[in-house]
Tab-separated table of C-alpha atoms in Angstrom:
chain	number	residue	atom	x	y	z
B	405	MET	CA	80.404	83.413	90.921
B	406	GLN	CA	80.335	82.021	94.446
B	407	LEU	CA	77.463	81.507	96.896
B	408	TYR	CA	77.771	81.357	100.677
B	409	PHE	CA	74.753	80.258	102.747
B	410	GLU	CA	74.649	81.658	106.277
B	411	CYS	CA	72.698	79.096	108.311
B	412	ALA	CA	72.661	80.835	111.698
B	413	MET	CA	68.907	80.131	111.856
B	414	GLY	CA	69.081	76.730	110.243
B	415	ALA	CA	67.857	75.843	106.776
B	416	SER	CA	64.535	74.804	105.279
B	417	GLY	CA	63.407	74.394	101.706
B	418	ASP	CA	61.272	77.533	101.615
B	419	MET	CA	63.938	79.713	103.252
B	420	LEU	CA	66.614	78.477	100.844
B	421	ALA	CA	64.253	79.092	97.925
B	422	GLY	CA	63.448	82.593	99.200
B	423	ALA	CA	67.114	83.524	99.601
B	424	LEU	CA	68.011	82.265	96.109
B	425	LEU	CA	65.030	83.998	94.499
B	426	ASP	CA	65.970	87.205	96.334
B	427	LEU	CA	69.281	87.243	94.427
B	428	LEU	CA	67.506	87.543	91.070
B	429	ASP	CA	66.281	90.810	89.565
B	430	ASP	CA	63.239	89.815	87.523
B	431	LYS	CA	61.360	87.850	90.173
B	432	GLU	CA	58.064	87.917	88.284
B	433	ALA	CA	59.644	86.291	85.229
B	434	VAL	CA	61.354	83.695	87.446
B	435	LEU	CA	58.059	82.924	89.209
B	436	ALA	CA	56.390	82.507	85.825
B	437	ALA	CA	59.129	80.041	84.866
B	438	LEU	CA	58.717	78.161	88.153
B	439	ASN	CA	54.971	77.893	87.627
B	440	GLY	CA	55.694	76.589	84.146
B	441	LEU	CA	57.469	73.528	85.555
B	442	SER	CA	54.119	71.683	85.854
B	443	LEU	CA	54.445	71.027	89.585
B	444	PRO	CA	51.245	69.087	90.370
B	445	HIS	CA	48.538	71.015	92.278
B	446	THR	CA	51.137	73.702	93.054
B	447	VAL	CA	51.371	77.446	92.529
B	448	VAL	CA	54.631	79.103	93.594
B	449	THR	CA	54.229	82.615	94.978
B	450	ALA	CA	56.645	85.069	96.594
B	451	GLU	CA	56.167	88.147	98.714
B	452	THR	CA	58.315	90.684	100.489
B	453	ALA	CA	58.475	89.869	104.203
B	454	THR	CA	60.416	91.072	107.208
B	455	ALA	CA	62.155	89.216	110.025
B	456	GLY	CA	63.475	91.274	112.907
B	457	GLY	CA	62.879	94.384	110.829
B	458	ILE	CA	65.031	93.041	107.977
B	459	GLY	CA	63.373	92.726	104.574
B	460	GLY	CA	63.617	89.590	102.505
B	461	THR	CA	61.644	87.254	100.271
B	462	HIS	CA	59.235	84.609	101.505
B	463	VAL	CA	58.338	81.845	99.061
B	464	ARG	CA	55.015	80.039	99.450
B	465	MET	CA	53.946	76.782	97.819
B	466	LEU	CA	50.142	76.940	97.451
B	467	ILE	CA	48.671	73.463	97.079
B	468	ASP	CA	45.208	73.642	95.499
B	469	GLY	CA	45.034	77.258	96.650
B	470	ALA	CA	46.225	76.799	100.232
B	471	GLU	CA	49.484	76.171	102.055
B	472	GLU	CA	49.834	72.485	102.839
B	473	THR	CA	50.698	71.575	106.429
B	474	PRO	CA	52.164	68.405	107.909
B	475	ASP	CA	49.060	67.844	110.064
B	476	GLY	CA	46.835	67.930	107.010
B	477	ALA	CA	49.173	65.578	105.214
B	478	HIS	CA	48.565	62.721	107.624
B	479	THR	CA	44.894	62.506	106.629
B	480	HIS	CA	45.018	63.491	102.959
B	481	HIS	CA	48.163	61.789	101.617
B	482	HIS	CA	49.647	58.336	101.910
B	483	GLY	CA	53.390	58.064	102.386
B	484	ARG	CA	55.009	58.126	98.952
B	485	ARG	CA	57.917	55.885	98.095
B	486	LEU	CA	61.082	57.182	96.409
B	487	GLU	CA	60.061	55.700	93.052
B	488	GLU	CA	56.765	57.624	93.214
B	489	VAL	CA	58.545	60.896	93.977
B	490	THR	CA	61.080	60.390	91.189
B	491	ALA	CA	58.240	59.592	88.768
B	492	ILE	CA	56.575	62.888	89.709
B	493	ILE	CA	59.842	64.762	89.128
B	494	ASP	CA	60.419	62.979	85.799
B	495	GLY	CA	56.988	64.196	84.689
B	496	LEU	CA	57.859	67.869	85.170
B	497	THR	CA	58.595	70.213	82.273
B	498	ALA	CA	61.843	71.281	83.940
B	499	PRO	CA	65.279	71.207	82.280
B	500	VAL	CA	66.912	67.797	82.554
B	501	PRO	CA	69.704	68.998	84.937
B	502	VAL	CA	67.034	70.388	87.298
B	503	LYS	CA	65.188	67.057	87.382
B	504	GLU	CA	68.438	65.143	87.906
B	505	ASP	CA	69.416	67.418	90.803
B	506	ALA	CA	65.965	67.152	92.410
B	507	LYS	CA	66.016	63.354	92.170
B	508	ALA	CA	69.531	63.228	93.616
B	509	ILE	CA	68.429	65.360	96.580
B	510	TYR	CA	65.476	63.049	97.222
B	511	THR	CA	67.802	60.053	97.009
B	512	LEU	CA	69.849	61.591	99.838
B	513	ILE	CA	66.657	62.040	101.860
B	514	ALA	CA	65.597	58.434	101.164
B	515	ALA	CA	68.982	57.108	102.305
B	516	ALA	CA	68.699	59.148	105.520
B	517	GLU	CA	65.156	57.936	106.200
B	518	ALA	CA	66.203	54.359	105.472
B	519	ALA	CA	69.083	54.643	107.941
B	520	ALA	CA	66.793	56.169	110.587
B	521	HIS	CA	64.156	53.413	110.212
B	522	ARG	CA	66.698	50.654	109.503
B	523	GLN	CA	64.945	49.461	106.372
B	524	PRO	CA	65.839	49.292	102.665
B	525	VAL	CA	65.622	52.538	100.708
B	526	GLY	CA	62.921	51.118	98.437
B	527	GLU	CA	60.634	50.478	101.407
B	528	VAL	CA	60.856	53.996	102.859
B	529	HIS	CA	57.573	55.898	102.884
B	530	PHE	CA	57.832	59.697	102.780
B	531	HIS	CA	55.112	61.426	104.786
B	532	GLU	CA	55.780	65.157	105.243
B	533	LEU	CA	58.680	64.826	102.795
B	534	GLY	CA	56.441	63.314	100.128
B	535	MET	CA	53.926	66.134	100.231
B	536	TRP	CA	53.475	68.341	97.182
B	537	ASP	CA	55.028	71.373	98.888
B	538	ALA	CA	58.160	69.417	99.873
B	539	ILE	CA	58.555	68.211	96.282
B	540	ALA	CA	58.075	71.815	95.161
B	541	ASP	CA	60.685	73.102	97.676
B	542	VAL	CA	63.330	70.720	96.334
B	543	THR	CA	62.468	71.353	92.671
B	544	VAL	CA	62.330	75.142	93.066
B	545	CYS	CA	65.734	75.221	94.783
B	546	ALA	CA	67.173	72.971	92.066
B	547	TYR	CA	65.775	75.297	89.372
B	548	LEU	CA	67.123	78.453	91.046
B	549	MET	CA	70.579	76.908	91.487
B	550	HIS	CA	70.494	75.878	87.830
B	551	ARG	CA	69.572	79.433	86.877
B	552	LEU	CA	72.317	81.003	89.013
B	553	GLN	CA	75.030	78.520	87.903
B	554	PRO	CA	77.486	79.220	90.762
B	555	ASP	CA	81.110	78.158	90.351
B	556	ALA	CA	81.404	77.370	94.047
B	557	VAL	CA	78.957	76.886	96.938
B	558	LEU	CA	79.946	77.332	100.589
B	559	ALA	CA	77.973	77.471	103.823
B	560	SER	CA	78.369	78.167	107.524
B	561	PRO	CA	77.928	75.537	110.235
B	562	VAL	CA	74.203	74.831	110.645
B	563	ASN	CA	72.087	75.796	113.661
B	564	VAL	CA	69.602	72.932	114.153
B	565	GLY	CA	67.674	74.463	117.054
B	566	ASN	CA	66.643	72.403	120.074
B	567	GLY	CA	63.772	70.605	121.769
B	568	THR	CA	61.366	68.317	119.949
B	569	VAL	CA	59.270	68.288	116.771
B	570	HIS	CA	55.922	66.664	115.927
B	571	CYS	CA	55.894	64.579	112.761
B	572	ALA	CA	54.188	61.567	111.218
B	573	HIS	CA	56.203	59.226	113.428
B	574	GLY	CA	55.348	61.033	116.667
B	575	VAL	CA	57.413	63.414	118.771
B	576	LEU	CA	61.098	63.317	117.852
B	577	PRO	CA	64.178	65.108	119.213
B	578	VAL	CA	65.867	67.922	117.298
B	579	PRO	CA	67.641	67.194	115.046
B	580	THR	CA	65.418	64.350	113.883
B	581	PRO	CA	67.198	61.074	113.085
B	582	ALA	CA	66.918	61.686	109.322
B	583	THR	CA	68.275	65.237	109.633
B	584	GLU	CA	71.110	64.023	111.859
B	585	HIS	CA	72.048	61.415	109.268
B	586	LEU	CA	72.040	64.016	106.489
B	587	LEU	CA	74.220	66.342	108.552
B	588	ARG	CA	76.933	63.756	109.201
B	589	GLY	CA	80.214	65.223	108.037
B	590	ILE	CA	78.683	68.717	108.187
B	591	PRO	CA	79.422	71.015	111.159
B	592	TYR	CA	76.194	71.774	113.066
B	593	TYR	CA	75.244	72.830	116.560
B	594	LYS	CA	72.286	73.103	118.904
B	595	SER	CA	71.132	76.446	120.265
B	596	GLU	CA	68.774	77.729	122.943
B	597	ILE	CA	65.952	78.147	120.395
B	598	GLU	CA	63.353	75.499	121.221
B	599	THR	CA	62.208	74.475	117.757
B	600	GLU	CA	63.402	72.641	114.662
B	601	LEU	CA	65.485	75.065	112.614
B	602	CYS	CA	67.013	72.665	110.092
B	603	THR	CA	64.567	70.405	108.285
B	604	PRO	CA	65.504	67.220	106.412
B	605	THR	CA	64.742	69.028	103.138
B	606	GLY	CA	67.046	71.920	104.049
B	607	ALA	CA	69.792	69.551	105.204
B	608	ALA	CA	69.576	67.502	101.987
B	609	ILE	CA	69.755	70.579	99.742
B	610	LEU	CA	72.817	71.846	101.620
B	611	LYS	CA	74.472	68.423	101.552
B	612	TYR	CA	73.955	68.133	97.803
B	613	TYR	CA	75.155	71.568	96.727
B	614	VAL	CA	77.648	72.814	99.345
B	615	GLN	CA	81.267	71.982	98.658
B	616	GLU	CA	82.701	73.441	101.856
B	617	PHE	CA	81.384	74.439	105.281
B	618	THR	CA	83.403	77.189	106.919
B	619	ASP	CA	83.126	79.822	109.655
B	620	THR	CA	85.387	82.200	107.748
B	621	PRO	CA	84.085	82.730	104.218
B	622	PRO	CA	85.819	85.174	101.874
B	623	LEU	CA	83.025	87.772	101.833
B	624	GLY	CA	85.127	90.776	100.848
B	625	GLY	CA	84.010	90.449	97.236
B	626	THR	CA	80.280	90.209	98.002
B	627	VAL	CA	78.222	91.868	95.281
B	628	ARG	CA	74.731	90.883	96.411
B	629	THR	CA	72.884	89.345	99.366
B	630	GLY	CA	69.698	87.286	99.141
B	631	ILE	CA	67.473	86.923	102.208
B	632	GLY	CA	64.857	84.220	102.665
B	633	THR	CA	62.441	84.586	105.579
B	634	GLY	CA	60.708	81.835	107.520
B	635	THR	CA	57.194	81.641	108.938
B	636	LYS	CA	58.015	80.914	112.585
B	637	GLN	CA	58.036	83.807	115.048
B	638	LEU	CA	61.271	83.353	116.990
B	639	PRO	CA	63.364	85.354	119.471
B	640	GLN	CA	65.923	85.990	116.734
B	641	ALA	CA	65.313	87.173	113.185
B	642	ASN	CA	64.141	84.053	111.372
B	643	LEU	CA	66.013	84.394	108.111
B	644	LEU	CA	68.620	82.740	105.940
B	645	ARG	CA	71.109	84.827	103.984
B	646	VAL	CA	73.043	83.856	100.886
B	647	PHE	CA	75.992	85.994	99.820
B	648	GLN	CA	76.867	86.195	96.143
B	649	SER	CA	80.478	87.120	95.456
B	650	GLU	CA	83.096	86.869	92.801
B	651	ALA	CA	84.558	83.420	93.234
B	652	ASP	CA	88.095	83.382	94.538
B	653	GLU	CA	90.045	80.200	94.246
B	654	ARG	CA	89.701	77.972	97.283
B	655	ILE	CA	92.162	75.147	97.761
B	656	ALA	CA	92.791	72.411	100.292
B	657	GLU	CA	96.218	72.176	101.903
B	658	LEU	CA	97.182	68.833	103.447
B	659	ALA	CA	100.353	68.754	105.533
B	660	CYS	CA	102.117	66.118	107.597
B	661	ASN	CA	105.440	65.809	109.436
B	662	ILE	CA	107.567	62.761	108.654
B	663	ASP	CA	110.688	61.738	110.590
B	664	ASP	CA	111.007	58.050	109.681
B	665	MET	CA	111.264	58.069	105.870
B	666	THR	CA	114.302	58.470	103.664
B	667	GLY	CA	114.624	61.329	101.224
B	668	GLU	CA	114.065	58.943	98.328
B	669	GLU	CA	110.854	57.607	99.902
B	670	ALA	CA	109.528	61.113	100.563
B	671	ALA	CA	110.357	62.157	97.007
B	672	PHE	CA	108.521	59.110	95.666
B	673	ALA	CA	105.453	60.065	97.729
B	674	ALA	CA	105.575	63.594	96.312
B	675	GLU	CA	105.816	62.194	92.783
B	676	ARG	CA	102.727	60.054	93.388
B	677	MET	CA	100.786	63.104	94.573
B	678	MET	CA	101.619	65.025	91.404
B	679	ALA	CA	100.847	62.014	89.223
B	680	ALA	CA	97.428	61.804	90.926
B	681	GLY	CA	96.617	65.380	89.906
B	682	ALA	CA	97.666	67.491	92.897
B	683	LEU	CA	97.866	71.212	92.204
B	684	ASP	CA	101.283	71.161	93.855
B	685	CYS	CA	103.332	69.106	96.282
B	686	PHE	CA	106.523	70.120	98.040
B	687	ILE	CA	108.860	68.900	100.782
B	688	THR	CA	110.319	71.235	103.404
B	689	PRO	CA	113.231	70.105	105.621
B	690	SER	CA	112.459	70.667	109.301
B	691	PHE	CA	113.536	69.714	112.801
B	692	MET	CA	111.223	68.080	115.318
B	693	LYS	CA	111.527	67.587	119.058
B	694	LYS	CA	114.946	66.587	120.380
B	695	GLY	CA	116.464	67.945	117.179
B	696	ARG	CA	115.324	65.062	115.008
B	697	PRO	CA	115.581	65.933	111.285
B	698	ALA	CA	112.270	65.544	109.473
B	699	TYR	CA	110.301	66.512	106.387
B	700	LEU	CA	107.144	68.613	106.131
B	701	LEU	CA	105.250	67.207	103.156
B	702	THR	CA	102.554	69.534	101.802
B	703	VAL	CA	99.943	68.767	99.144
B	704	LEU	CA	97.707	71.354	97.482
B	705	CYS	CA	94.518	70.121	95.811
B	706	ARG	CA	90.948	71.124	95.059
B	707	PRO	CA	88.701	71.091	98.157
B	708	ASP	CA	86.460	68.328	96.802
B	709	GLU	CA	89.517	66.052	96.356
B	710	ARG	CA	90.964	66.414	99.849
B	711	GLU	CA	89.784	62.985	101.067
B	712	ARG	CA	91.294	61.264	98.033
B	713	PHE	CA	94.666	62.903	98.630
B	714	ALA	CA	94.488	62.226	102.366
B	715	ALA	CA	94.108	58.520	101.517
B	716	LEU	CA	97.074	58.744	99.141
B	717	LEU	CA	99.214	60.401	101.815
B	718	PHE	CA	98.411	57.630	104.284
B	719	GLN	CA	99.219	55.073	101.593
B	720	HIS	CA	102.566	56.501	100.491
B	721	THR	CA	103.954	57.919	103.751
B	722	THR	CA	104.389	56.756	107.330
B	723	THR	CA	102.432	59.642	108.823
B	724	LEU	CA	99.799	58.933	111.452
B	725	GLY	CA	97.958	62.245	111.031
B	726	ILE	CA	97.364	64.945	108.446
B	727	ARG	CA	96.552	68.600	109.065
B	728	LEU	CA	93.921	70.194	106.833
B	729	TYR	CA	93.784	73.879	105.939
B	730	LEU	CA	91.295	75.512	103.564
B	731	PRO	CA	92.925	78.760	102.446
B	732	SER	CA	92.049	81.024	99.547
B	733	ARG	CA	94.675	82.115	97.059
B	734	TYR	CA	95.204	84.826	94.487
B	735	THR	CA	96.214	83.513	91.083
B	736	LEU	CA	97.114	85.005	87.747
B	737	HIS	CA	95.271	83.800	84.672
B	738	ARG	CA	97.575	81.335	82.968
B	739	GLU	CA	97.760	80.100	79.397
B	740	GLN	CA	100.209	78.292	77.150
B	741	VAL	CA	100.696	79.669	73.647
B	742	GLU	CA	102.944	78.833	70.721
B	743	GLU	CA	104.835	81.576	68.911
B	744	ASN	CA	107.063	80.723	65.952
B	745	GLY	CA	107.145	77.117	67.069
B	746	VAL	CA	108.131	77.968	70.661
B	747	LEU	CA	105.915	77.095	73.635
B	748	ILE	CA	105.486	80.015	76.047
B	749	LYS	CA	103.704	80.117	79.403
B	750	ARG	CA	101.961	83.438	80.031
B	751	ALA	CA	100.325	84.739	83.210
B	752	LYS	CA	98.453	87.986	83.663
B	753	GLY	CA	96.177	89.812	86.071
B	754	TYR	CA	96.232	92.387	88.881
B	755	GLY	CA	97.980	94.827	86.560
B	756	THR	CA	100.909	92.593	85.702
B	757	GLN	CA	101.935	90.113	83.015
B	758	THR	CA	104.743	87.556	82.960
B	759	GLU	CA	105.946	84.973	80.498
B	760	LYS	CA	108.551	82.249	80.317
B	761	LEU	CA	109.516	79.427	78.019
B	762	GLU	CA	108.111	75.989	78.738
B	763	PHE	CA	110.998	74.254	80.532
B	764	GLU	CA	110.614	70.818	78.967
B	765	ALA	CA	110.782	72.384	75.504
B	766	VAL	CA	113.989	74.240	76.464
B	767	LYS	CA	115.482	71.056	77.898
B	768	ARG	CA	114.604	69.039	74.806
B	769	TYR	CA	116.147	71.674	72.520
B	770	ALA	CA	119.329	71.806	74.616
B	771	LEU	CA	119.751	68.026	74.351
B	772	GLU	CA	119.024	67.991	70.630
B	773	GLN	CA	121.572	70.776	69.943
B	774	ASP	CA	124.064	69.597	72.588
B	775	ILE	CA	124.162	73.070	74.160
B	776	SER	CA	123.584	74.466	77.643
B	777	LEU	CA	120.151	75.324	78.988
B	778	PHE	CA	121.194	78.982	79.079
B	779	GLU	CA	122.096	79.010	75.390
B	780	ALA	CA	118.959	77.031	74.483
B	781	ARG	CA	116.777	79.530	76.348
B	782	ARG	CA	118.496	82.482	74.618
B	783	ARG	CA	118.032	81.030	71.145
B	784	LEU	CA	114.395	80.029	71.681
B	785	THR	CA	113.568	83.445	73.123
B	786	GLU	CA	114.983	85.104	70.007
B	787	GLN	CA	113.061	82.680	67.792
B	788	ALA	CA	109.778	83.338	69.637
B	789	HIS	CA	110.068	87.103	69.174
B	790	GLN	CA	111.204	87.197	65.549
């Protein structure tokens, strides 16, 4: 199962929580589970709400019976350090993976705050981000992601809004320095909407869970849409959508043109890619400007390994630049089985099934029997189907 977050109106902890909760059928049972996490002073509630006439779910974190606000936080709460927040999370009755995810998200926030204030992480004081409702936002999202167990998580570029925002440190530009730090490496943009649309909490949750940000998600297999609504009244519908679909296989394709390496050197580079765990690597002869002969070297890998393979390409080739593509692909389910002592590779799906002998086994048999590959394949095929 795959999730795709559409962040056209930014991202905040409560909107992400609302969208994820909206995907689940038995919301009352989920809310009961959330309120069983022992979040201090906190009751998690949810209600149906509309934004621009579109229905969704709005999640509220009631702190001692009321919604906590940043303005109230400045007078009622000191700024908590990271170790205090992690101690609070460790004290919850949540599953261990949920607590680990929540602490990891807060570690990202602490690193961003430390970079913004140019001080060590251990000295950072959370103000709004250390409030009970912020801790609840992070924990609730971590619990819902744990409950959904997606195979892949994607998101759109993030709308951060515009203008300024009031916080414990005064009036800051949008995105705030901490949010900007969290969004580094993530595509985001400003819009004409004069407010903060992406909060540090929302940015940290996206940064932690999302494996790929793309404008063109594969939504053809969508089976359900969750909608989380925000509290701000804005010119556009203030909502965040998450699309649940059957996960198709996403891959990263790295390609570079090389015109100053020998065939042996290019082949060695391809061998190193495969040895490093590439899904595939191949070399295509080509011609460049002025008729110069060249090679197009292409590496296929998992999206989360693209930077590692980019570094390997720079190490083992003379290229000065690598093109990155993030295509989807259709694949057959593959398995290797043994029948009568013969290894067979089978693939099936989409109404078809294929099989072939494992080549290395055929080669080994041919050498042992001093016969041709053709004869070895014939004999092994007969043996497999006896």
